[in-house]
Amino acid sequence: QVQLVESGGGLVQAGGSLRLSCAASGRAAGSARMGWFRQTPGKEREFVASITWSSARTNYANFVKGRFTISRDNTKNTVYLQMNSLNPEDTAVYYCAADPYEDSSLRSWGQGTQVTVSS
């Protein structure tokens, strides 16, 4: 089990940047594949980005490639999502997720943080 706490959401103008953080705790925190998802009202939660525990492999949704960067600091058990060139379509609740031992059936979710991009 991994416990997750997100921070860093807020209101930003189109073209601006935000950095989300997700602090993980728990026995498997250091060996978890970490990721970010987002959800808007009435839509399913969608994948944004992920990173393996060693940071050797990252994966991005097509709609964020070149704009968002996922990274992690294993000394702090924290994963980051740097979001640049934000547009109103990026407005959503962003959720951090952890897959202990890269097993998605063990996935834990954070509480979510709101990101609002104004035009």
mmCIF file of C-alpha atoms in Angstrom:
data_model
loop_
_atom_site.group_PDB
_atom_site.id
_atom_site.type_symbol
_atom_site.label_atom_id
_atom_site.label_comp_id
_atom_site.label_asym_id
_atom_site.label_seq_id
_atom_site.Cartn_x
_atom_site.Cartn_y
_atom_site.Cartn_z
ATOM 1 C CA GLN A 1 0.000 0.000 0.000
ATOM 2 C CA VAL A 2 1.244 3.460 -0.951
ATOM 3 C CA GLN A 3 -0.174 6.713 0.388
ATOM 4 C CA LEU A 4 -0.072 9.710 -1.919
ATOM 5 C CA VAL A 5 -0.490 13.430 -1.342
ATOM 6 C CA GLU A 6 -0.595 15.826 -4.301
ATOM 7 C CA SER A 7 0.095 19.537 -4.284
ATOM 8 C CA GLY A 8 0.788 22.343 -6.704
ATOM 9 C CA GLY A 9 -2.503 22.773 -8.497
ATOM 10 C CA GLY A 10 -4.103 26.147 -9.037
ATOM 11 C CA LEU A 11 -5.239 28.749 -11.521
ATOM 12 C CA VAL A 12 -2.990 29.806 -14.386
ATOM 13 C CA GLN A 13 -3.456 31.709 -17.624
ATOM 14 C CA ALA A 14 -3.164 30.012 -20.968
ATOM 15 C CA GLY A 15 0.468 29.649 -21.969
ATOM 16 C CA GLY A 16 1.574 29.496 -18.360
ATOM 17 C CA SER A 17 3.211 26.754 -16.303
ATOM 18 C CA LEU A 18 2.545 24.776 -13.157
ATOM 19 C CA ARG A 19 4.438 22.052 -11.351
ATOM 20 C CA LEU A 20 2.553 19.352 -9.525
ATOM 21 C CA SER A 21 4.128 17.301 -6.767
ATOM 22 C CA CYS A 22 3.129 13.975 -5.312
ATOM 23 C CA ALA A 23 4.678 12.738 -2.096
ATOM 24 C CA ALA A 24 4.522 8.995 -1.564
ATOM 25 C CA SER A 25 4.820 7.059 1.664
ATOM 26 C CA GLY A 26 4.477 3.449 2.617
ATOM 27 C CA ARG A 27 6.564 0.336 2.384
ATOM 28 C CA ALA A 28 6.426 0.034 -1.408
ATOM 29 C CA ALA A 29 6.761 3.732 -2.194
ATOM 30 C CA GLY A 30 10.337 3.484 -3.347
ATOM 31 C CA SER A 31 9.685 0.669 -5.808
ATOM 32 C CA ALA A 32 6.523 1.952 -7.404
ATOM 33 C CA ARG A 33 5.937 3.061 -10.933
ATOM 34 C CA MET A 34 4.377 6.495 -10.564
ATOM 35 C CA GLY A 35 2.021 8.302 -12.844
ATOM 36 C CA TRP A 36 -0.378 11.161 -13.366
ATOM 37 C CA PHE A 37 -3.930 10.990 -14.631
ATOM 38 C CA ARG A 38 -6.561 13.659 -15.073
ATOM 39 C CA GLN A 39 -10.325 13.849 -15.082
ATOM 40 C CA THR A 40 -12.953 16.397 -16.057
ATOM 41 C CA PRO A 41 -16.641 16.242 -15.085
ATOM 42 C CA GLY A 42 -18.551 13.660 -17.066
ATOM 43 C CA LYS A 43 -15.452 12.087 -18.569
ATOM 44 C CA GLU A 44 -13.369 9.080 -17.688
ATOM 45 C CA ARG A 45 -10.041 9.500 -15.965
ATOM 46 C CA GLU A 46 -7.296 9.586 -18.597
ATOM 47 C CA PHE A 47 -3.613 8.804 -18.529
ATOM 48 C CA VAL A 48 -1.171 11.712 -18.672
ATOM 49 C CA ALA A 49 2.322 10.412 -17.904
ATOM 50 C CA SER A 50 4.227 7.733 -16.002
ATOM 51 C CA ILE A 51 7.754 7.005 -14.822
ATOM 52 C CA THR A 52 9.384 3.820 -13.628
ATOM 53 C CA TRP A 53 10.994 3.610 -10.203
ATOM 54 C CA SER A 54 14.484 3.928 -11.676
ATOM 55 C CA SER A 55 13.436 6.854 -13.915
ATOM 56 C CA ALA A 56 14.750 4.778 -16.789
ATOM 57 C CA ARG A 57 11.488 4.860 -18.677
ATOM 58 C CA THR A 58 8.861 7.540 -19.070
ATOM 59 C CA ASN A 59 5.647 7.465 -21.013
ATOM 60 C CA TYR A 60 3.367 10.308 -22.086
ATOM 61 C CA ALA A 61 -0.053 10.739 -23.581
ATOM 62 C CA ASN A 62 0.161 12.225 -27.060
ATOM 63 C CA PHE A 63 -1.682 15.366 -26.041
ATOM 64 C CA VAL A 64 1.055 16.368 -23.542
ATOM 65 C CA LYS A 65 4.203 15.342 -25.395
ATOM 66 C CA GLY A 66 6.625 18.220 -25.609
ATOM 67 C CA ARG A 67 4.722 20.249 -23.001
ATOM 68 C CA PHE A 68 4.733 18.138 -19.818
ATOM 69 C CA THR A 69 7.667 16.445 -18.121
ATOM 70 C CA ILE A 70 7.445 13.806 -15.416
ATOM 71 C CA SER A 71 10.329 13.239 -13.032
ATOM 72 C CA ARG A 72 10.958 11.791 -9.609
ATOM 73 C CA ASP A 73 13.279 12.181 -6.664
ATOM 74 C CA ASN A 74 13.582 8.821 -4.965
ATOM 75 C CA THR A 75 15.432 10.344 -2.017
ATOM 76 C CA LYS A 76 12.205 12.204 -1.259
ATOM 77 C CA ASN A 77 9.772 9.607 -2.645
ATOM 78 C CA THR A 78 8.266 12.422 -4.677
ATOM 79 C CA VAL A 79 7.165 12.573 -8.293
ATOM 80 C CA TYR A 80 6.710 15.806 -10.214
ATOM 81 C CA LEU A 81 4.769 16.871 -13.259
ATOM 82 C CA GLN A 82 6.103 20.017 -14.883
ATOM 83 C CA MET A 83 3.383 21.436 -17.119
ATOM 84 C CA ASN A 84 4.291 24.101 -19.663
ATOM 85 C CA SER A 85 2.325 25.813 -22.426
ATOM 86 C CA LEU A 86 -0.916 25.074 -20.653
ATOM 87 C CA ASN A 87 -4.181 25.595 -22.489
ATOM 88 C CA PRO A 88 -7.798 25.617 -21.273
ATOM 89 C CA GLU A 89 -8.226 22.003 -22.416
ATOM 90 C CA ASP A 90 -5.749 21.006 -19.702
ATOM 91 C CA THR A 91 -8.219 22.093 -17.025
ATOM 92 C CA ALA A 92 -8.967 19.051 -14.880
ATOM 93 C CA VAL A 93 -8.432 17.378 -11.548
ATOM 94 C CA TYR A 94 -5.026 15.755 -11.691
ATOM 95 C CA TYR A 95 -4.476 12.535 -9.783
ATOM 96 C CA CYS A 96 -1.225 10.901 -8.791
ATOM 97 C CA ALA A 97 -1.065 7.120 -8.982
ATOM 98 C CA ALA A 98 1.388 4.539 -7.708
ATOM 99 C CA ASP A 99 1.765 0.980 -8.953
ATOM 100 C CA PRO A 100 3.861 -0.927 -6.405
ATOM 101 C CA TYR A 101 6.356 -3.237 -8.143
ATOM 102 C CA GLU A 102 4.854 -1.925 -11.418
ATOM 103 C CA ASP A 103 1.713 -3.937 -10.731
ATOM 104 C CA SER A 104 -1.312 -1.876 -11.773
ATOM 105 C CA SER A 105 -3.639 -4.213 -9.842
ATOM 106 C CA LEU A 106 -2.110 -2.757 -6.655
ATOM 107 C CA ARG A 107 -2.612 0.844 -7.751
ATOM 108 C CA SER A 108 -3.102 3.584 -5.171
ATOM 109 C CA TRP A 109 -4.543 7.018 -5.898
ATOM 110 C CA GLY A 110 -4.022 10.433 -4.412
ATOM 111 C CA GLN A 111 -6.888 12.747 -3.550
ATOM 112 C CA GLY A 112 -6.428 14.895 -6.643
ATOM 113 C CA THR A 113 -5.482 18.516 -7.213
ATOM 114 C CA GLN A 114 -7.406 20.983 -9.353
ATOM 115 C CA VAL A 115 -5.700 22.653 -12.291
ATOM 116 C CA THR A 116 -7.610 25.455 -13.988
ATOM 117 C CA VAL A 117 -6.302 27.192 -17.100
ATOM 118 C CA SER A 118 -8.038 30.407 -18.072
ATOM 119 C CA SER A 119 -8.157 31.688 -21.633
#
